[in-house]
PDB file of C-alpha atoms in Angstrom:
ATOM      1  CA  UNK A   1      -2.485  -5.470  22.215  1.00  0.00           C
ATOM      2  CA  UNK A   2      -1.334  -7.423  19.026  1.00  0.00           C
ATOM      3  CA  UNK A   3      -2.897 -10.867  18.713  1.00  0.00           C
ATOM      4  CA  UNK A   4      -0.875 -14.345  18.186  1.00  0.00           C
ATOM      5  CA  UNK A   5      -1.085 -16.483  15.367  1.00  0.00           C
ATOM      6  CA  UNK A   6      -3.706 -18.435  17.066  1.00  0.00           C
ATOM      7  CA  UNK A   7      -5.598 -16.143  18.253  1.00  0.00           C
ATOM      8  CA  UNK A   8      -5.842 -14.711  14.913  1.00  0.00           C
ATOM      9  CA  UNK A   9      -6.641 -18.275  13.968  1.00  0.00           C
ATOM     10  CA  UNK A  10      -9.113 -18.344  16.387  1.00  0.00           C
ATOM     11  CA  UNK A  11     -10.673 -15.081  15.100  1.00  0.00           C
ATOM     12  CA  UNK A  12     -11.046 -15.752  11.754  1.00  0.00           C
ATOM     13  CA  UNK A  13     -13.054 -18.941  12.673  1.00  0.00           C
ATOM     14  CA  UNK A  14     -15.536 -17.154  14.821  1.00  0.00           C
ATOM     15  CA  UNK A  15     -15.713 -14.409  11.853  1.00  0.00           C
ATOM     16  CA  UNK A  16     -16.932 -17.428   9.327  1.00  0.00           C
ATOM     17  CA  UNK A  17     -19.105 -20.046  11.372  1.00  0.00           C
ATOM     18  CA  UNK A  18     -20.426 -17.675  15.012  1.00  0.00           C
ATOM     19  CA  UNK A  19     -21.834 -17.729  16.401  1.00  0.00           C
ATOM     20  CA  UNK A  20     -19.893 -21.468  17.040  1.00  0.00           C
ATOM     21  CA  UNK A  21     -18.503 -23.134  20.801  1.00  0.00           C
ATOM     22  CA  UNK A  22     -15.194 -23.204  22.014  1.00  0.00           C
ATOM     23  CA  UNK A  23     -15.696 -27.143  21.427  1.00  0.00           C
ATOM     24  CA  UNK A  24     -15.828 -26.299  17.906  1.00  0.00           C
ATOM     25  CA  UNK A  25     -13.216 -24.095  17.337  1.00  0.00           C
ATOM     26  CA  UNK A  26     -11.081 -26.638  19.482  1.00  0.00           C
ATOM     27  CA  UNK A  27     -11.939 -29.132  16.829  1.00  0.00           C
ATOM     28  CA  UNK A  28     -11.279 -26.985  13.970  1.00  0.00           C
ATOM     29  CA  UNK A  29      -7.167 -26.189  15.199  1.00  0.00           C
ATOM     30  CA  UNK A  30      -6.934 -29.870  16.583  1.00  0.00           C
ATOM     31  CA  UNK A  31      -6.157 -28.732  20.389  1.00  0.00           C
ATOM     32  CA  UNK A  32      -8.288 -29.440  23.143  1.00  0.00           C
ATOM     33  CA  UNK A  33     -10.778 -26.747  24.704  1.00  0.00           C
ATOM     34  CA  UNK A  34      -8.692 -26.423  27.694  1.00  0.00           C
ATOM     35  CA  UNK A  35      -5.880 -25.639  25.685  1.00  0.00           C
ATOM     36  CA  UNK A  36      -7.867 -22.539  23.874  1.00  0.00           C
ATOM     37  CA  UNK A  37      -9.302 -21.492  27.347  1.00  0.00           C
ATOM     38  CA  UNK A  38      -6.924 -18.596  27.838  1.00  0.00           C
ATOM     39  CA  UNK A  39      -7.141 -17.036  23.960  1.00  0.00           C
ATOM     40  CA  UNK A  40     -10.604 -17.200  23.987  1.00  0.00           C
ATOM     41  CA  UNK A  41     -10.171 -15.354  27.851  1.00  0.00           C
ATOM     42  CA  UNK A  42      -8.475 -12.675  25.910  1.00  0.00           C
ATOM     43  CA  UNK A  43     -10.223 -12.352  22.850  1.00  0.00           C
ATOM     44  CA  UNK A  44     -13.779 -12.016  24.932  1.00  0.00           C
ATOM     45  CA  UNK A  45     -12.126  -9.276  27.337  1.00  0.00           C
ATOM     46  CA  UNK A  46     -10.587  -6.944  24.516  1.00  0.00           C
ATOM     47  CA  UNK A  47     -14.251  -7.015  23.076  1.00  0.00           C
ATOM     48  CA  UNK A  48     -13.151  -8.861  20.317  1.00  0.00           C
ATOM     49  CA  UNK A  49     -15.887 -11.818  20.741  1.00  0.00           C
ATOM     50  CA  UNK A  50     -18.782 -12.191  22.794  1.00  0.00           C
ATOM     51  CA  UNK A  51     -20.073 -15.802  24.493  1.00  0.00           C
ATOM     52  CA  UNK A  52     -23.665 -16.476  25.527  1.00  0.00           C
ATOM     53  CA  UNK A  53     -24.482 -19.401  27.308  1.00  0.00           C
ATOM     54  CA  UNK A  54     -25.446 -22.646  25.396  1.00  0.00           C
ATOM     55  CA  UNK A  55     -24.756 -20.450  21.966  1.00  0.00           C
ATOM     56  CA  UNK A  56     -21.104 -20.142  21.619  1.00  0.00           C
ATOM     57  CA  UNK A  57     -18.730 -17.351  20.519  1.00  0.00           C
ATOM     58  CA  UNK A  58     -19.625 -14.331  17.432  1.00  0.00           C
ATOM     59  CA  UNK A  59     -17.644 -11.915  16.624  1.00  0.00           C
ATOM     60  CA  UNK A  60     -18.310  -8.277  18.002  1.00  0.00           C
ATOM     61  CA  UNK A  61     -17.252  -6.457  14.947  1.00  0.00           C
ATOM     62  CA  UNK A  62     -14.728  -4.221  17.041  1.00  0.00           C
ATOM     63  CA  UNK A  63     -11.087  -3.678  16.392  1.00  0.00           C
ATOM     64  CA  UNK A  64      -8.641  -2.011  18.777  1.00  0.00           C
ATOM     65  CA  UNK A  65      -7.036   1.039  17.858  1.00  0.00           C
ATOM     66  CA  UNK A  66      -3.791  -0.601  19.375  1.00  0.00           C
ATOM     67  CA  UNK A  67      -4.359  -3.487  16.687  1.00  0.00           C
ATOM     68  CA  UNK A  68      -5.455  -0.976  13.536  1.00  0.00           C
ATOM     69  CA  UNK A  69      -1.969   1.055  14.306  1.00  0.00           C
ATOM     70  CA  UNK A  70       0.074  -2.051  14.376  1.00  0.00           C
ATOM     71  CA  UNK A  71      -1.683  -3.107  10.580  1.00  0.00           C
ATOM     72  CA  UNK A  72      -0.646  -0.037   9.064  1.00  0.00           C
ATOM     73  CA  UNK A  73       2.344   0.236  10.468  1.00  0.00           C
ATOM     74  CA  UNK A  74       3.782  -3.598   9.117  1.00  0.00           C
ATOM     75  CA  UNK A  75       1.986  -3.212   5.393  1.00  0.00           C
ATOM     76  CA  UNK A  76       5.390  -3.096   2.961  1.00  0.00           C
ATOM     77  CA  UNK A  77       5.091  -0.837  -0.040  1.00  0.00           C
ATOM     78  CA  UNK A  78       4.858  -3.983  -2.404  1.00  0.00           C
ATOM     79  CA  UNK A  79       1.975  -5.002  -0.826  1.00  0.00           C
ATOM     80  CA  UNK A  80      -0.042  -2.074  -2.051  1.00  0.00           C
ATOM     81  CA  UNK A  81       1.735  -0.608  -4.245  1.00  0.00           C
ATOM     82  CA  UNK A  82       0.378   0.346  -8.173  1.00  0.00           C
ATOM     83  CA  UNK A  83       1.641  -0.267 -11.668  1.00  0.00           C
ATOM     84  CA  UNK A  84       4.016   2.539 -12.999  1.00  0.00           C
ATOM     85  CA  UNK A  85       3.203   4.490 -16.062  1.00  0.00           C
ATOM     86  CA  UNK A  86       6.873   5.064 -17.950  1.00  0.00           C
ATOM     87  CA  UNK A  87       7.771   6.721 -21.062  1.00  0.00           C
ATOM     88  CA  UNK A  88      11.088   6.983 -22.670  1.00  0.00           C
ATOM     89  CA  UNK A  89      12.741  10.374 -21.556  1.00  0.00           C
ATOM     90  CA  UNK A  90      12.947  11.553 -25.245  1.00  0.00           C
ATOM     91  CA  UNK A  91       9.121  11.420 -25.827  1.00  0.00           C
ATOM     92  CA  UNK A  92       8.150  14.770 -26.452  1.00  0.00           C
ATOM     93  CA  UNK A  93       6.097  16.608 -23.685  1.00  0.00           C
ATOM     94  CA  UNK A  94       2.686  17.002 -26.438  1.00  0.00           C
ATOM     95  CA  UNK A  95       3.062  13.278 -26.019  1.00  0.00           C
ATOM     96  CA  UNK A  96       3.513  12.682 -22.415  1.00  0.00           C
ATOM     97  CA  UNK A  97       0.549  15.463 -21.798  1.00  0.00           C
ATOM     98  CA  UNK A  98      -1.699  12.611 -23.775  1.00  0.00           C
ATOM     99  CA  UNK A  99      -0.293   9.943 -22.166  1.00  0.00           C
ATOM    100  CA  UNK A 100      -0.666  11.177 -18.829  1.00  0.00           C
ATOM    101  CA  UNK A 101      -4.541  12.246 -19.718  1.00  0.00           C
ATOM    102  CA  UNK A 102      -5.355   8.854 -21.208  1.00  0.00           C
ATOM    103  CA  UNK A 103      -3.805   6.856 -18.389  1.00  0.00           C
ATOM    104  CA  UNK A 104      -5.502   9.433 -16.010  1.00  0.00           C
ATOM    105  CA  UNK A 105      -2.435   9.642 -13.402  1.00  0.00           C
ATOM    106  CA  UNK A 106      -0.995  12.556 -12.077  1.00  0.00           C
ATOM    107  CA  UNK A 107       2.523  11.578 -12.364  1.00  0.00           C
ATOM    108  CA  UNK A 108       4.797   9.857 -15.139  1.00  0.00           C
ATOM    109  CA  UNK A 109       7.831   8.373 -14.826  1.00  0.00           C
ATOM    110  CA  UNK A 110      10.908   8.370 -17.625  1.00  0.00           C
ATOM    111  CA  UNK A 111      13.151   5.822 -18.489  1.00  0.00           C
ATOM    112  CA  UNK A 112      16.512   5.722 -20.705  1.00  0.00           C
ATOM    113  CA  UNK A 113      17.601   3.002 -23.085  1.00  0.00           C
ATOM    114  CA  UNK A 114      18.664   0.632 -19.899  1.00  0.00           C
ATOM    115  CA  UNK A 115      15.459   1.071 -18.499  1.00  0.00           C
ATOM    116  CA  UNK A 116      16.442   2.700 -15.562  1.00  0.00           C
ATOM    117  CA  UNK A 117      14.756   5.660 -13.806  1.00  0.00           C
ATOM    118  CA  UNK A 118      15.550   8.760 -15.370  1.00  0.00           C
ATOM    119  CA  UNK A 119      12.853  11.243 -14.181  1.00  0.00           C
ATOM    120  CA  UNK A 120      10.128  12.342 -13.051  1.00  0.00           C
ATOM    121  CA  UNK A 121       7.309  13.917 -14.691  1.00  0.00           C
ATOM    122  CA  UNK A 122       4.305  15.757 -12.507  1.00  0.00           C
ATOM    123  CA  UNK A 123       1.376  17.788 -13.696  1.00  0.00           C
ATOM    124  CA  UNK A 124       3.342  20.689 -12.833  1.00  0.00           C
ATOM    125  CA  UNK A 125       6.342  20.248 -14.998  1.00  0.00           C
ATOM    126  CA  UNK A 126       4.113  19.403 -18.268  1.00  0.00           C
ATOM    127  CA  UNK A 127       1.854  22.436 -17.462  1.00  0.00           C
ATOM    128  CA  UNK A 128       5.283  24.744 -17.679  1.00  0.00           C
ATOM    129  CA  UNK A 129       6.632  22.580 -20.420  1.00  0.00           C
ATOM    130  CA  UNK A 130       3.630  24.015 -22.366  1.00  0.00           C
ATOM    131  CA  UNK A 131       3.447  27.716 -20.934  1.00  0.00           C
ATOM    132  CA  UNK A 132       7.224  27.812 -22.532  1.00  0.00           C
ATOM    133  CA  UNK A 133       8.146  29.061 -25.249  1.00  0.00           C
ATOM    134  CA  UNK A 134       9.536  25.627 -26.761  1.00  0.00           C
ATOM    135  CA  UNK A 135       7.981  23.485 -29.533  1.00  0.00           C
ATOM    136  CA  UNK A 136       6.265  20.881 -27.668  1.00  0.00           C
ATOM    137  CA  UNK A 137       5.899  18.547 -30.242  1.00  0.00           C
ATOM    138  CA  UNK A 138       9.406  18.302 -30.561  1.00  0.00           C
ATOM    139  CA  UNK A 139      10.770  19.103 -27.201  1.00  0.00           C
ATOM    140  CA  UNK A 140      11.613  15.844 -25.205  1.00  0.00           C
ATOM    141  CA  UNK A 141      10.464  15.577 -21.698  1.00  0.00           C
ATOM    142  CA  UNK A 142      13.765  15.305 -20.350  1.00  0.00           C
ATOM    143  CA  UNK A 143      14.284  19.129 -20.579  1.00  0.00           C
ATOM    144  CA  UNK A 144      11.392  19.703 -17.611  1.00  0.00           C
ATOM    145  CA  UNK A 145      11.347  17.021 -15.610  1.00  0.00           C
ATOM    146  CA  UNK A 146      13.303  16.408 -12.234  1.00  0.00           C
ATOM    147  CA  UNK A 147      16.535  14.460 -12.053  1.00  0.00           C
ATOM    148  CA  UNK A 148      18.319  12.196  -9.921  1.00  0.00           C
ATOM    149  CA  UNK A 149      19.447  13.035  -7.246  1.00  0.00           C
ATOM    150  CA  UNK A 150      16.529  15.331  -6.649  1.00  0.00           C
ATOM    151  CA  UNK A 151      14.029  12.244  -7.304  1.00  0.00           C
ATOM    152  CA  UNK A 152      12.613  10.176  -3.350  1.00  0.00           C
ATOM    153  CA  UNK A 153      11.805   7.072  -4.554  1.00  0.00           C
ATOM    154  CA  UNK A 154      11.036   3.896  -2.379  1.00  0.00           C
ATOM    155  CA  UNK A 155      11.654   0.177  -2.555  1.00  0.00           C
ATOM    156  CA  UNK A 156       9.096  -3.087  -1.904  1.00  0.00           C
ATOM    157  CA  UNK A 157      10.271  -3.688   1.156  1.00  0.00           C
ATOM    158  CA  UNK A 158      10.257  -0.170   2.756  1.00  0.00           C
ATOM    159  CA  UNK A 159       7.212  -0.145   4.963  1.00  0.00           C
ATOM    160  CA  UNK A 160       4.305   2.141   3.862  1.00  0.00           C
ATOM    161  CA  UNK A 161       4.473   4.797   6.668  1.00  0.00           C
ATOM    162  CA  UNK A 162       7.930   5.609   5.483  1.00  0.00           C
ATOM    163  CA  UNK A 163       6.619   5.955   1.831  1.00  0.00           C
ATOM    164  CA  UNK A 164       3.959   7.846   3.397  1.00  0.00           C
ATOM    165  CA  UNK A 165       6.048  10.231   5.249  1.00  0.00           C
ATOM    166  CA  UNK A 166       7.655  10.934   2.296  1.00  0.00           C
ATOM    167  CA  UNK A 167       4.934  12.206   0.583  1.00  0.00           C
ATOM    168  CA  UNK A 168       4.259  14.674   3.112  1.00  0.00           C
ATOM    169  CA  UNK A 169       7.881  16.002   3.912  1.00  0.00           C
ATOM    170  CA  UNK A 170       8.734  16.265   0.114  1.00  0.00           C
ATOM    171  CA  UNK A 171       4.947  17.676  -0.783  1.00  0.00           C
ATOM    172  CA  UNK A 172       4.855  15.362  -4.041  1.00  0.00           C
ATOM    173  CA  UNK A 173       1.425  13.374  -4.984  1.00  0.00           C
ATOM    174  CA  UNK A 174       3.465  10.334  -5.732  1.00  0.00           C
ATOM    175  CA  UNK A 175       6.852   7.744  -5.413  1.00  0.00           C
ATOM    176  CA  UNK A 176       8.304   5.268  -7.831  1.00  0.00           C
ATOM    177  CA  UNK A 177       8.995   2.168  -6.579  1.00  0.00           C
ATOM    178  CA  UNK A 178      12.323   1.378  -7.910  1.00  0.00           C
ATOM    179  CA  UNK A 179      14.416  -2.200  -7.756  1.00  0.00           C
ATOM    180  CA  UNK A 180      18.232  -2.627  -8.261  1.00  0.00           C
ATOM    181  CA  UNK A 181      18.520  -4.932 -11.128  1.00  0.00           C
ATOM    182  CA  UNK A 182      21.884  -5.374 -13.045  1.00  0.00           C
ATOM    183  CA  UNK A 183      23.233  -2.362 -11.073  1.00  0.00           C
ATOM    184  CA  UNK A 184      20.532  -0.127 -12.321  1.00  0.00           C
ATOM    185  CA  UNK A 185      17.413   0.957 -10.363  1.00  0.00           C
ATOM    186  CA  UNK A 186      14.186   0.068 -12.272  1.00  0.00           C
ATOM    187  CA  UNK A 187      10.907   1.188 -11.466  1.00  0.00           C
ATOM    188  CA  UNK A 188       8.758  -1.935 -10.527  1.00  0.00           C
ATOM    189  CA  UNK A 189       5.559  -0.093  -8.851  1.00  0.00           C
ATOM    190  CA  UNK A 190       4.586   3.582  -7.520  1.00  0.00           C
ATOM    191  CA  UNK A 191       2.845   4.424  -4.446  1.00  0.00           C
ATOM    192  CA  UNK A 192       0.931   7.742  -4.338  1.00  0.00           C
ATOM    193  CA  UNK A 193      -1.721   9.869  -2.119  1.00  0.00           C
ATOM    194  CA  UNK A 194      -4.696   7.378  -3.631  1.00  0.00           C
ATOM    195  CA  UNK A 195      -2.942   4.201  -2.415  1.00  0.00           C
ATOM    196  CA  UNK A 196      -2.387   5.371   0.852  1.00  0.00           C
ATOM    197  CA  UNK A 197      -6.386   6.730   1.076  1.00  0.00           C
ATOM    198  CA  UNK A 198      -7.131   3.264  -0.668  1.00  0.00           C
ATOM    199  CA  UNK A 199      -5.681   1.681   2.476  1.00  0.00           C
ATOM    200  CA  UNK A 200      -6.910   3.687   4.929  1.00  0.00           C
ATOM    201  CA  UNK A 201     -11.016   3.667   3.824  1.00  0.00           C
ATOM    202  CA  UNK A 202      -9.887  -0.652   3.670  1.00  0.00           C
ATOM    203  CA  UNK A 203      -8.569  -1.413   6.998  1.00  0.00           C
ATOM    204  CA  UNK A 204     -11.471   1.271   8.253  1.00  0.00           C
ATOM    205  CA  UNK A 205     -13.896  -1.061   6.414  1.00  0.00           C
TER     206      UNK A 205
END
């Protein structure tokens, strides 16, 4: 069961001041207690609050799975998602092996001159970029890492299960989150395995 804006309403107010009356929740929304009868009907019978006479309404602490499911499933990726770490696709791959250490992510992203998305760069690709026999110092990251159109990236307004899914099919640790601006997609945001734990152990909480 997904709740109504005033039953949310309702929820949250039980959540700050229970154990309160219907009375005073009534006065809080400006509607009469007959008017909130039926919510607080609903609310009490999904175990979301509990009454006791001459005490009032306090919230249980429970949360349906039916309501946790619909949550996840309407957070948009630029509600969660992180700041991108970008480097310029001819930085060398000794470079992008420190920057990736001292920004402590597993995956970089490269840009050209426009600042569009050029590439991606995972732990992988830098590990063989440095197994090879090329001068790493010298050798530009855009020799090892993965190109457009083999690149899944996601936008803000995608929803998070589809950025999640993603993840999983295509067995990467992370997305960019990319924007068309001036005809060019640039990477605004990046959603990886961590965000989507992040959320998780949060609604959980």
């Amino acid at each position: 069961m997904e709740l109504n804006e005033r039953q949310e309403k309702i929820l949250k107010i039980v959540k700050q001041h229970g154990p309160i009356t219907g009375s005073k929740i009534a006065e809080q929304l400006s509607l009469t207690r007959a008017t909130l009868r039926p919510d607080l009907a609903i609310l009490t019978m999904s175990g979301y609050l509990d009454a006791r006479p001459r005490v009032g309404y306090f919230y249980t602490g429970k949360e349906s799975e039916e309501v946790m499911t619909s949550k996840i499933r309407n957070i948009l990726v630029s509600e969660v998602q992180s700041v991108p770490i970008l480097i310029k696709e001819d930085t060398s791959i000794y470079e992008a092996v420190v920057k990736m250490f001292l920004e402590d992510v597993g995956t970089l992203y490269a840009i050209d001159n426009n600042k569009a998305l050029a590439g991606v760069i995972s732990r992988k690709d830098l590990l063989r970029g440095t197994m090879g026999s090329n001068d790493i110092e010298k050798t530009p990251v855009s020799v090892i890492m993965t190109r457009k159109p083999n690149i899944t990236i996601c936008y803000p307004n995608d929803l998070l299960i589809y950025a999640a899914n993603q993840l999983i099919e295509k067995q990467i640790d992370s997305l960019p989150v990319v924007e068309e601006r001036d005809g060019i997609d640039q990477v605004i945001g990046r959603i990886t395995k961590t965000t989507i734990t992040r959320v998780f152990v949060n609604l959980m909480e």
